[in-house]
PDB file of C-alpha atoms in Angstrom:
ATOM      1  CA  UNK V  14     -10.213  -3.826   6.651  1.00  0.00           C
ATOM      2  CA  UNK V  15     -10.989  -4.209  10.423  1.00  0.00           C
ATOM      3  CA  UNK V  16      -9.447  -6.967  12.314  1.00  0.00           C
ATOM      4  CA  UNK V  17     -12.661  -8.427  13.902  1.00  0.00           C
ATOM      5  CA  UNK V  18     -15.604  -7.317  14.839  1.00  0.00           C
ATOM      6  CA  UNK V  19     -16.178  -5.356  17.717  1.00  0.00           C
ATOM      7  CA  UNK V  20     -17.897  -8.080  19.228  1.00  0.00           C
ATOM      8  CA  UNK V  21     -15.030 -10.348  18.864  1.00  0.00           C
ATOM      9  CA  UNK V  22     -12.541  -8.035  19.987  1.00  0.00           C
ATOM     10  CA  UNK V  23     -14.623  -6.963  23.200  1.00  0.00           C
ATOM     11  CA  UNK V  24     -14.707 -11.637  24.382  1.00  0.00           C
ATOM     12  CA  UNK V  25     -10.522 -10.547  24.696  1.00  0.00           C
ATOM     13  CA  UNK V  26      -9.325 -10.211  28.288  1.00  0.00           C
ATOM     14  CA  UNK V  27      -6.070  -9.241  29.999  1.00  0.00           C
ATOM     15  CA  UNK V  28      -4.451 -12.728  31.259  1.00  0.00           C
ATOM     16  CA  UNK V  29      -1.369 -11.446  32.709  1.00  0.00           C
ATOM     17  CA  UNK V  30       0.832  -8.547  33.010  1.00  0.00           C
ATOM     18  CA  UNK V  31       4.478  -7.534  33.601  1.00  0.00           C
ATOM     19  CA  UNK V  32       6.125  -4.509  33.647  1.00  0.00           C
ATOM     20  CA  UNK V  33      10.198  -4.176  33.393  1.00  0.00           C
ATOM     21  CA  UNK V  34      11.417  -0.915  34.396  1.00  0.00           C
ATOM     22  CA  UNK V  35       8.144   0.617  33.685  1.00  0.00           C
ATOM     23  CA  UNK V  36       7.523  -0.972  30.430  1.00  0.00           C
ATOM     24  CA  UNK V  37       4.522  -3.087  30.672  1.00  0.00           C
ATOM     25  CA  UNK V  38       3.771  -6.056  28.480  1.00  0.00           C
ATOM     26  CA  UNK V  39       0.369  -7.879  28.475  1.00  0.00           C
ATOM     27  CA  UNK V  40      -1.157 -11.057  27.334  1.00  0.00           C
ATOM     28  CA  UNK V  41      -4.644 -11.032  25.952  1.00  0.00           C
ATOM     29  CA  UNK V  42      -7.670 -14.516  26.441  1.00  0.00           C
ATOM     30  CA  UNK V  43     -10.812 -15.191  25.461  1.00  0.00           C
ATOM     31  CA  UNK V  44     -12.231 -17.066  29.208  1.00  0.00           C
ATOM     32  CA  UNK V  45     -14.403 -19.301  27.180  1.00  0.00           C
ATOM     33  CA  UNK V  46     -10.913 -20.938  25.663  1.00  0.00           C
ATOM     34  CA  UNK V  47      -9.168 -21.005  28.334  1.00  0.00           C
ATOM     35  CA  UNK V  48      -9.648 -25.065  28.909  1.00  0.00           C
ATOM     36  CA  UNK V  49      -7.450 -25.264  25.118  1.00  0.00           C
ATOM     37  CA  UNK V  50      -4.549 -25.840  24.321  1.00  0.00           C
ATOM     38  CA  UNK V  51      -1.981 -22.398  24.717  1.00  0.00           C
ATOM     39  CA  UNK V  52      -0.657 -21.127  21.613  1.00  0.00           C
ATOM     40  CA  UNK V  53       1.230 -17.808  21.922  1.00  0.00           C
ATOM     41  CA  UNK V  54       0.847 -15.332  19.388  1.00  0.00           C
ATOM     42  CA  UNK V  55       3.188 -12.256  18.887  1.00  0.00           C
ATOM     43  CA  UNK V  56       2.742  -9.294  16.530  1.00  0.00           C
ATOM     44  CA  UNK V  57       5.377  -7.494  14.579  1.00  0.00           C
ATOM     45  CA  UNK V  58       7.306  -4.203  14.514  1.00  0.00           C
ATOM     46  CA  UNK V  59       4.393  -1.044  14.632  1.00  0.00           C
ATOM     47  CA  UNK V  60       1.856  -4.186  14.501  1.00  0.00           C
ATOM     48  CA  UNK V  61      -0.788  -4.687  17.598  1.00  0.00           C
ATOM     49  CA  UNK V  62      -2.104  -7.608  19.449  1.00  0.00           C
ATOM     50  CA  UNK V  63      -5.241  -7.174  17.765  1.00  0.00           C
ATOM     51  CA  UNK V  64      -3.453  -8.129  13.997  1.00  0.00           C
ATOM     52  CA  UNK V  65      -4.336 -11.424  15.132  1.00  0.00           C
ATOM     53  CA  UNK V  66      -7.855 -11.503  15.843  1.00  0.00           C
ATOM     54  CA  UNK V  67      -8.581 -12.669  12.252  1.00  0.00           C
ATOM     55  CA  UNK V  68      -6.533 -15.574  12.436  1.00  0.00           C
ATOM     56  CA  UNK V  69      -7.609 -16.646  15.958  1.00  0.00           C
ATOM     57  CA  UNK V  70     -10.962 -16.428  15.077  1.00  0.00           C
ATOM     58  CA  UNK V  71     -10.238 -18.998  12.532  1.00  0.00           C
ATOM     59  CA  UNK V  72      -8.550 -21.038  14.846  1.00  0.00           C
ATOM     60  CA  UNK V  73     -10.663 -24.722  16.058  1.00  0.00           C
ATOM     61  CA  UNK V  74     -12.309 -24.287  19.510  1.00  0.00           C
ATOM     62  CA  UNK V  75      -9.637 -27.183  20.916  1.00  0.00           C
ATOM     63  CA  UNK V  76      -6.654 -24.302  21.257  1.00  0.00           C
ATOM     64  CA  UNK V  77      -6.543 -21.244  23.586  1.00  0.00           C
ATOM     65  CA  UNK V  78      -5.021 -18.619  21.200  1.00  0.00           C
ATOM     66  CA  UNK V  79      -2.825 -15.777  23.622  1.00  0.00           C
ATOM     67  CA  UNK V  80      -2.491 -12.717  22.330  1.00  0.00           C
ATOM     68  CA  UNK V  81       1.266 -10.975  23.541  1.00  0.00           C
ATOM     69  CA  UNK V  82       0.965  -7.214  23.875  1.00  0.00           C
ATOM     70  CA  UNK V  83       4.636  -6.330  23.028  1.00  0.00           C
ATOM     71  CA  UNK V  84       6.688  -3.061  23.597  1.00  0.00           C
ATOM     72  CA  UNK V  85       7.107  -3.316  20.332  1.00  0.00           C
ATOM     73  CA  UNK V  86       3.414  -2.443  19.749  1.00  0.00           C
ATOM     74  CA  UNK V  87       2.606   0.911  17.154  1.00  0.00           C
ATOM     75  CA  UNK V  88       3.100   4.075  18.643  1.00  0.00           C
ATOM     76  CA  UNK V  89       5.529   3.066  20.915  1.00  0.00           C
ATOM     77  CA  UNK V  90       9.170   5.426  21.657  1.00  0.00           C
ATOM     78  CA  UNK V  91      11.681   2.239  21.259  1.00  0.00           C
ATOM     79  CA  UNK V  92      13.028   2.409  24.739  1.00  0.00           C
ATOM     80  CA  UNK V  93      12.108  -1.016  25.440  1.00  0.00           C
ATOM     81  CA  UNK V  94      15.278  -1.867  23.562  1.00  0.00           C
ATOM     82  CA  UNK V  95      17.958  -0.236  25.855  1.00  0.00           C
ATOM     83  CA  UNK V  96      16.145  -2.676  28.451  1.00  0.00           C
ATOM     84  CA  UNK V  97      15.750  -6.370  27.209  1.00  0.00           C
ATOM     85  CA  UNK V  98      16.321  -7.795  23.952  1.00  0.00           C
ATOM     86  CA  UNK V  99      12.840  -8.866  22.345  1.00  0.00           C
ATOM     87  CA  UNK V 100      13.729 -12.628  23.039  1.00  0.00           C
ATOM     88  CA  UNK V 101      13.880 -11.268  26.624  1.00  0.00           C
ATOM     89  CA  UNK V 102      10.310  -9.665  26.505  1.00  0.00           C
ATOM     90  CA  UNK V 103       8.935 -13.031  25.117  1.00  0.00           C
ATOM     91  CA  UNK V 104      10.779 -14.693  28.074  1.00  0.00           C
ATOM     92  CA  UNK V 105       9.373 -12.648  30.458  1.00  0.00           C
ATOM     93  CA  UNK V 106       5.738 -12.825  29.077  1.00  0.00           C
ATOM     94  CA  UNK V 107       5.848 -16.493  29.361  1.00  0.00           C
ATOM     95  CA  UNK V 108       7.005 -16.620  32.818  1.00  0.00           C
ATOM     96  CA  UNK V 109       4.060 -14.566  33.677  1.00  0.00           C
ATOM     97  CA  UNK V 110       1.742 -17.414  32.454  1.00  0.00           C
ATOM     98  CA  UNK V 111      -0.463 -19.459  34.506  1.00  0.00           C
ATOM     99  CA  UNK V 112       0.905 -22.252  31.927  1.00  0.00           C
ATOM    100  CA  UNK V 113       3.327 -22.980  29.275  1.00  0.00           C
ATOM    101  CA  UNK V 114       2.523 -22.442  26.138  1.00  0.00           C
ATOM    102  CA  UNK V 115       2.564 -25.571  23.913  1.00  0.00           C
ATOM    103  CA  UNK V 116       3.527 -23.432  20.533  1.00  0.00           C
ATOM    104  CA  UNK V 117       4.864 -19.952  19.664  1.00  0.00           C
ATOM    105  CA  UNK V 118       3.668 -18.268  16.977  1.00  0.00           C
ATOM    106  CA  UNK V 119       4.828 -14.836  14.855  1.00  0.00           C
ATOM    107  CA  UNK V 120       4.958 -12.582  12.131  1.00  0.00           C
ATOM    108  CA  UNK V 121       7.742 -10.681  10.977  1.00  0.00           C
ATOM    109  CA  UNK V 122       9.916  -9.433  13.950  1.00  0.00           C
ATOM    110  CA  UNK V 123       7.753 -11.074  16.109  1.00  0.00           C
ATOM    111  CA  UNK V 124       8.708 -14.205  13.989  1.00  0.00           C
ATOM    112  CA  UNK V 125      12.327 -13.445  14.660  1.00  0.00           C
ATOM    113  CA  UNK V 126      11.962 -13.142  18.135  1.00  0.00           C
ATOM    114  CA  UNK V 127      10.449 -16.549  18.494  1.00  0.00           C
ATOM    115  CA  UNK V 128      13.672 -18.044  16.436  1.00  0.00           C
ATOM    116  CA  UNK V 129      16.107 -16.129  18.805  1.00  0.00           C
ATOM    117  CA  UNK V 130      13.833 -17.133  22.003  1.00  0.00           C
ATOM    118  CA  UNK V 131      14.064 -20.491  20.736  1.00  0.00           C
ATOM    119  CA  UNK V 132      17.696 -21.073  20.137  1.00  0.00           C
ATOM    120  CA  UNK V 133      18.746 -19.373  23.255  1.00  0.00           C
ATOM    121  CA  UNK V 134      20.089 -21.920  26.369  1.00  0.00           C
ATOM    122  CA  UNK V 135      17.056 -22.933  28.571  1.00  0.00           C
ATOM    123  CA  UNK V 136      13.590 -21.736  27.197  1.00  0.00           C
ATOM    124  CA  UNK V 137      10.484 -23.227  27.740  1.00  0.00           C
ATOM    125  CA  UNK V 138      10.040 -26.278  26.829  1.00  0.00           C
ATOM    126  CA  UNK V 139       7.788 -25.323  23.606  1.00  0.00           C
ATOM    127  CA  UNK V 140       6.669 -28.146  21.343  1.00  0.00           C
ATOM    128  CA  UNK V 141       6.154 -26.160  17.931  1.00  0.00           C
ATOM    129  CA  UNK V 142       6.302 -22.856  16.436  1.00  0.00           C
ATOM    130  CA  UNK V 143       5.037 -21.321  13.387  1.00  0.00           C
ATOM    131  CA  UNK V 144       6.530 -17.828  12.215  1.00  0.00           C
ATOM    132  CA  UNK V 145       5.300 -16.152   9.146  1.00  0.00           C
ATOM    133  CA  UNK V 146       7.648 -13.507   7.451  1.00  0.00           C
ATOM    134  CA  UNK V 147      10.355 -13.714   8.914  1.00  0.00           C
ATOM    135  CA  UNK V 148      13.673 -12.305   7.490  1.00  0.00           C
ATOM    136  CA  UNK V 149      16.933 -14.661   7.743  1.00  0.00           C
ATOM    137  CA  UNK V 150      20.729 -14.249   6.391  1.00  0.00           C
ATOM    138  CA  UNK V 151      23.059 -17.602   6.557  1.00  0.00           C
ATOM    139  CA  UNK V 152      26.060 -15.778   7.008  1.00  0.00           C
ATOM    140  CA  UNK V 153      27.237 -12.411   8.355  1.00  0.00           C
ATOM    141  CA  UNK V 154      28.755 -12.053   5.127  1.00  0.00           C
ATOM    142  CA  UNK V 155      25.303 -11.715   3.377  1.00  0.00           C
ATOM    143  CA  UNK V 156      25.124  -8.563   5.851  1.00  0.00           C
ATOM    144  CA  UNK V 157      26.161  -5.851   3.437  1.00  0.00           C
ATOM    145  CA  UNK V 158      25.729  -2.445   3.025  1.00  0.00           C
ATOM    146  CA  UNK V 159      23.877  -3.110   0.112  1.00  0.00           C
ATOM    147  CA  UNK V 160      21.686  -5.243   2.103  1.00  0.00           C
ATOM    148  CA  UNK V 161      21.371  -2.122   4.678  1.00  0.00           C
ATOM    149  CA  UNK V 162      20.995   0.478   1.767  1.00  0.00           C
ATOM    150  CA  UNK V 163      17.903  -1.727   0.552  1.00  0.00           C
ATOM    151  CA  UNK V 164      16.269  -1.976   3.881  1.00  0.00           C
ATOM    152  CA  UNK V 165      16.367   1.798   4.345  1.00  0.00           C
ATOM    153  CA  UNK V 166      14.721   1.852   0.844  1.00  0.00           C
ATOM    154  CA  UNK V 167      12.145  -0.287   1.637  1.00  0.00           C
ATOM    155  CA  UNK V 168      11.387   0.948   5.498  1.00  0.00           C
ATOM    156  CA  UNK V 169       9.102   3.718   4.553  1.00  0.00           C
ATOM    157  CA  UNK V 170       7.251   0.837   2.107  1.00  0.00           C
ATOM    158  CA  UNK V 171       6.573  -1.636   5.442  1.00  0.00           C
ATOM    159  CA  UNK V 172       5.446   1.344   7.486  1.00  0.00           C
ATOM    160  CA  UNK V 173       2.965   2.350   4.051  1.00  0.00           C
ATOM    161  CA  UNK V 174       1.763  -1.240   4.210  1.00  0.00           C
ATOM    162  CA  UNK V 175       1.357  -1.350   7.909  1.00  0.00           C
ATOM    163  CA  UNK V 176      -0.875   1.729   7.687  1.00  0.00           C
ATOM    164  CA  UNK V 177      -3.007   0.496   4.941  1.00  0.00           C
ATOM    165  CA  UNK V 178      -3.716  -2.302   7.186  1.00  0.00           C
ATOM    166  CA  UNK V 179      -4.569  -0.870  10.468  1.00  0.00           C
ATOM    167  CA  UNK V 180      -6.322   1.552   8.564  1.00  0.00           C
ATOM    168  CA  UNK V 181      -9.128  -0.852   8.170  1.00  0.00           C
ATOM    169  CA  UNK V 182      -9.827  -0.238   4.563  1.00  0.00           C
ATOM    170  CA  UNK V 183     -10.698   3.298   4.472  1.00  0.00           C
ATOM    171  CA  UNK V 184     -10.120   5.697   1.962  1.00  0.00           C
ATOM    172  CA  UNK V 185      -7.295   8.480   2.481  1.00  0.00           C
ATOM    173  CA  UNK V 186      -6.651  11.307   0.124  1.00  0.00           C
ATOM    174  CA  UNK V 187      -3.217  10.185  -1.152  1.00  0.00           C
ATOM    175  CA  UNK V 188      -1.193  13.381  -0.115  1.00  0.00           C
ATOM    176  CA  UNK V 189      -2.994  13.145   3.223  1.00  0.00           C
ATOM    177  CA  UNK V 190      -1.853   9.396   3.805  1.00  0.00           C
ATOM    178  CA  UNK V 191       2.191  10.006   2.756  1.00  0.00           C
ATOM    179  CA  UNK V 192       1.956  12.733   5.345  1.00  0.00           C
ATOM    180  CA  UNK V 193       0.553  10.434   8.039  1.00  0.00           C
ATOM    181  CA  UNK V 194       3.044   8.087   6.616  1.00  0.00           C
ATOM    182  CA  UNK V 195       5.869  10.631   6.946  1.00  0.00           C
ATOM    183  CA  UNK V 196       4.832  11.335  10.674  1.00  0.00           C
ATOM    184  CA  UNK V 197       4.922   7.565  11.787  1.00  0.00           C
ATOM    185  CA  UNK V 198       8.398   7.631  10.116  1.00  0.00           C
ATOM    186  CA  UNK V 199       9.632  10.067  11.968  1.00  0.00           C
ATOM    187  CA  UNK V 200       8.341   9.244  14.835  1.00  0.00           C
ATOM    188  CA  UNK V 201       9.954   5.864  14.897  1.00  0.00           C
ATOM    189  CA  UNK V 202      13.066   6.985  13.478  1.00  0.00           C
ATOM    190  CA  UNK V 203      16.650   5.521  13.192  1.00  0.00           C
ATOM    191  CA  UNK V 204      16.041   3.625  16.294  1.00  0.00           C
ATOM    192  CA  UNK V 205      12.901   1.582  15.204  1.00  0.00           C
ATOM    193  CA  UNK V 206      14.938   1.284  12.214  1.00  0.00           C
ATOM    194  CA  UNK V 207      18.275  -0.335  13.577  1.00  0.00           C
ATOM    195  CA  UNK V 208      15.857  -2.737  15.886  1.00  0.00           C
ATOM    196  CA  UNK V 209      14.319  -4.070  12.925  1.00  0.00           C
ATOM    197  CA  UNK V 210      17.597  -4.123  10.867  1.00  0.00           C
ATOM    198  CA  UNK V 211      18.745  -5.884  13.689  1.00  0.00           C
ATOM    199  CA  UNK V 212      16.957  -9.199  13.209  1.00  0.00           C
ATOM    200  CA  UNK V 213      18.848  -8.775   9.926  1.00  0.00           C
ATOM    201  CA  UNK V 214      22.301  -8.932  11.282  1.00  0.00           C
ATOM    202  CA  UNK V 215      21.567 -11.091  14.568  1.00  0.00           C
ATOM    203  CA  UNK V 216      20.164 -14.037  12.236  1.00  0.00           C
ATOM    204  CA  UNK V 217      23.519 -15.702  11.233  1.00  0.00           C
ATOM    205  CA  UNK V 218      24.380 -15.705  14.337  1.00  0.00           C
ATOM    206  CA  UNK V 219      20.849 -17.561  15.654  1.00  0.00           C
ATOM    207  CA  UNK V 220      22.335 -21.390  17.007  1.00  0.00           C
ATOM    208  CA  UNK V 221      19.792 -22.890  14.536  1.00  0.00           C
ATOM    209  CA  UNK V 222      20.403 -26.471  15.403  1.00  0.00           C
ATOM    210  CA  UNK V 223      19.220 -25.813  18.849  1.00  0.00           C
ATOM    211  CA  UNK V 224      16.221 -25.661  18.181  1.00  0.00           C
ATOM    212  CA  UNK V 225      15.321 -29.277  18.107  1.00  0.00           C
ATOM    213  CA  UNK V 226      11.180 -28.625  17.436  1.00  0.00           C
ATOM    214  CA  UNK V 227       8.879 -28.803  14.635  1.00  0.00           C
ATOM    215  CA  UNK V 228       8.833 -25.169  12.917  1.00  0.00           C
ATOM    216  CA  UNK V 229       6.927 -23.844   9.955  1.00  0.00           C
ATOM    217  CA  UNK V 230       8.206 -21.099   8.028  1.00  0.00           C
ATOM    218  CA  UNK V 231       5.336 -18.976   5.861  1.00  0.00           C
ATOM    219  CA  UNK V 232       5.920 -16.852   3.392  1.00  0.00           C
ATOM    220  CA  UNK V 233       5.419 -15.611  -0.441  1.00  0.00           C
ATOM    221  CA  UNK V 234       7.166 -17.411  -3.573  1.00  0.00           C
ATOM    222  CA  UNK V 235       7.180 -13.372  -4.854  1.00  0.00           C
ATOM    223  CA  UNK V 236       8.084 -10.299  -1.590  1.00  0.00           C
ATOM    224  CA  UNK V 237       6.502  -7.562  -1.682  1.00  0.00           C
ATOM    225  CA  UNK V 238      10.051  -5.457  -1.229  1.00  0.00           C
ATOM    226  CA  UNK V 239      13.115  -6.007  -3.321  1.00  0.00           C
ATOM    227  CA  UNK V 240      15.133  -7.133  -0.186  1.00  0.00           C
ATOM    228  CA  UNK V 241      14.783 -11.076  -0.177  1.00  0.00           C
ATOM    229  CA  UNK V 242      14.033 -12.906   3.321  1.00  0.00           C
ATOM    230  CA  UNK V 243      16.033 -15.717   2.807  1.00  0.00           C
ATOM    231  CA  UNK V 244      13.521 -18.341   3.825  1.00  0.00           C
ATOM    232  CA  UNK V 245      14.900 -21.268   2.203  1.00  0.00           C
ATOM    233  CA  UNK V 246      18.006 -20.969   3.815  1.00  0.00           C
ATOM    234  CA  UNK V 247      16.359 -20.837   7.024  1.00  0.00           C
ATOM    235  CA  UNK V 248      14.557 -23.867   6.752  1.00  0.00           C
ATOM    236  CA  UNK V 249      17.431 -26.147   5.074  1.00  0.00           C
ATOM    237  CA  UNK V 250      19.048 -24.888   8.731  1.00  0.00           C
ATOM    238  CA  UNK V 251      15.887 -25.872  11.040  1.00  0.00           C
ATOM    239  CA  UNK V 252      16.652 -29.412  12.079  1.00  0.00           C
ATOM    240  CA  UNK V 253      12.499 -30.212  11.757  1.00  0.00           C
ATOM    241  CA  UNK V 254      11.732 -27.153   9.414  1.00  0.00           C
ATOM    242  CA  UNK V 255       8.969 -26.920   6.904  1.00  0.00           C
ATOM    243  CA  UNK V 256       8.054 -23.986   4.359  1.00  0.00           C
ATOM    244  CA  UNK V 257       5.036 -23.372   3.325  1.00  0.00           C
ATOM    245  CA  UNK V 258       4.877 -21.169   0.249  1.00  0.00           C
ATOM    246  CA  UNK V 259       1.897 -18.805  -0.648  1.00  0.00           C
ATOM    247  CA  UNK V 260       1.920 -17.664  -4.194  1.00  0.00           C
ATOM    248  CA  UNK V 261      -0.112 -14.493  -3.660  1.00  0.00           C
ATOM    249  CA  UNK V 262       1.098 -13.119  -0.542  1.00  0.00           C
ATOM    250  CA  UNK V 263       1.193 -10.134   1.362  1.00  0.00           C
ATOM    251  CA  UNK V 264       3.817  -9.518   4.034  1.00  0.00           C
ATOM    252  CA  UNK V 265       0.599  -8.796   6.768  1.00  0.00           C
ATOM    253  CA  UNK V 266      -0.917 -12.002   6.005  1.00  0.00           C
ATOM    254  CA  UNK V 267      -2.517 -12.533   9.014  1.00  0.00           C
ATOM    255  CA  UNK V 268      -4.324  -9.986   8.256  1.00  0.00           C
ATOM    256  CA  UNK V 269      -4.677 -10.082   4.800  1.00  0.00           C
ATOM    257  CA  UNK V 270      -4.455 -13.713   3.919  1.00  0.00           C
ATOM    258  CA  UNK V 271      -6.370 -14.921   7.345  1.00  0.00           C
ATOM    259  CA  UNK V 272      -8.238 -18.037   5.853  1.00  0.00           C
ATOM    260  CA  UNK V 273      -4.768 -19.246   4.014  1.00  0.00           C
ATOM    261  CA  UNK V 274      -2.738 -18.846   6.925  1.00  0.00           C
ATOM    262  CA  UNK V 275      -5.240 -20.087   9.766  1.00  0.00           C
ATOM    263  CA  UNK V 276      -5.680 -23.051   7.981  1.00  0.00           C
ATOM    264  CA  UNK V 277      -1.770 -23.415   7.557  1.00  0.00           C
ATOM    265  CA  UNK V 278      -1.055 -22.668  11.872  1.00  0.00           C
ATOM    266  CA  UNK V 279      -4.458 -25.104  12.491  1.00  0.00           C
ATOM    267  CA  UNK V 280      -3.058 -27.735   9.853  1.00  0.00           C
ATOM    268  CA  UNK V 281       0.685 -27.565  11.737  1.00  0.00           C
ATOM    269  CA  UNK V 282      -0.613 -27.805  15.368  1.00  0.00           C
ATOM    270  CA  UNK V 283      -3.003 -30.351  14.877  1.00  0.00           C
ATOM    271  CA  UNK V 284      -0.141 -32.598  13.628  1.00  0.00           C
ATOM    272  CA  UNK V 285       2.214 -32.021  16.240  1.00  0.00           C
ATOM    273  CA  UNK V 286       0.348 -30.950  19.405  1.00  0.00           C
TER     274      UNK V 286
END
């Protein structure tokens, strides 16, 4: 399943760049939107800027989607995280914008990033966000070793799924994909692990009631791992939180689900922006 043609892909342009201590993050335009309204998109753990391309090119022609390249990107070697937090990266991205972005938008620890970004002291003054699968715990005594036993479980299943996706559809002998599985599992090891187990055990901590703007939670009524995500909770803490439950619903939906959950992010900024 390809993200967008290569047509589509090839109208994306760098916007800005920064580099921290030789990391260097990006933010990707299409010129001909550059008039809309900024809405900044970031991608998930082993995910790429490009994941969003479907759901941009759903988007109406009044916003100017803005694609974050993250550290965080696939194939990266996790020492981005012995530099800045990832709410850090996202603050430095949007100080390297020609303007502020009106809404934040993620998936999965990019979702989580947005949520810590926004509850921290002095960000920017965003109007709306929309973050689809995140993962959320109401109290640090929900953080169990059970709860870290599961995620191990069900690490090498979100790295399977990841593949499948970037992978554009095509068809892999199944010994040869565990392998290539195997090898991205290794390679990002126990410390891609503990910095996505670490949205986990940061998110009681997250000063929810700071963040005093209209967000929408997505997610699935069923998850596709065992481990639940605790999106209810998150929203009852949200002082102007919605949910939006998909009953068929994959834990890439952007890339997956694109109609469903361009419609939802077009339906949520259109009433508040």
């Amino acid at each position: 399943m390809p993200f967008a043609s290569p047509e589509y892909e090839a109208q994306w342009q760098p916007l800005a760049e920064v580099t921290v201590r030789g990391e260097q993050v990006r933010v990707m335009h299409r010129p001909e939107r550059a008039a809309g309204i900024p809405v900044l998109l970031m991608h998930g753990l082993e995910e790429s800027w490009q994941s969003w391309l479907p759901v941009t090119e759903r988007l109406p022609e009044r916003y100017c989607p803005l694609l974050a390249d993250l550290p965080w990107r696939a194939n990266g070697d996790y020492s981005w995280s012995e530099t800045l937090p990832p709410s850090g990266w996202l603050a430095e991205v949007v100080r390297a914008l020609p303007r502020t972005p009106q809404a934040l938008v993620g998936h999965s620890f990019g979702s989580n990033t947005v949520l810590e970004y926004l509850a921290a002291p002095d960000p920017a003054p965003i109007r709306t966000a929309v973050l689809t699968s995140p993962v959320f715990r109401k109290s640090r005594e929900e953080i169990t070793w059970d709860l870290l036993r599961q995620s191990i479980d069900n690490f090498r299943q979100i790295i399977s799924s990841g593949l499948r996706v970037r992978s554009e559809g095509r068809d892999f002998d199944p010994e040869v994909f565990e392998k290539m599985v195997d090898a991205i599992v290794e390679r990002v090891g126990p410390n891609g692990f503990v910095n996505l187990f670490r949205v986990f055990g940061h998110s009681p901590f997250i000063r929810l009631d700071r963040i005093d703007v209209p967000v929408l939670v997505v997610g699935g009524t069923t998850e596709a791992t065992s481990t639940s995500t605790g999106l209810r909770a998150l929203v009852a803490g949200l002082p102007q939180g919605s949910l939006a439950l998909l009953d068929e619903y994959d834990h890439f939906c952007q890339v997956v689900q694109a109609d469903e959950v361009a419609a939802l992010v077009a339906d949520h900024l259109d009433r508040r922006l």
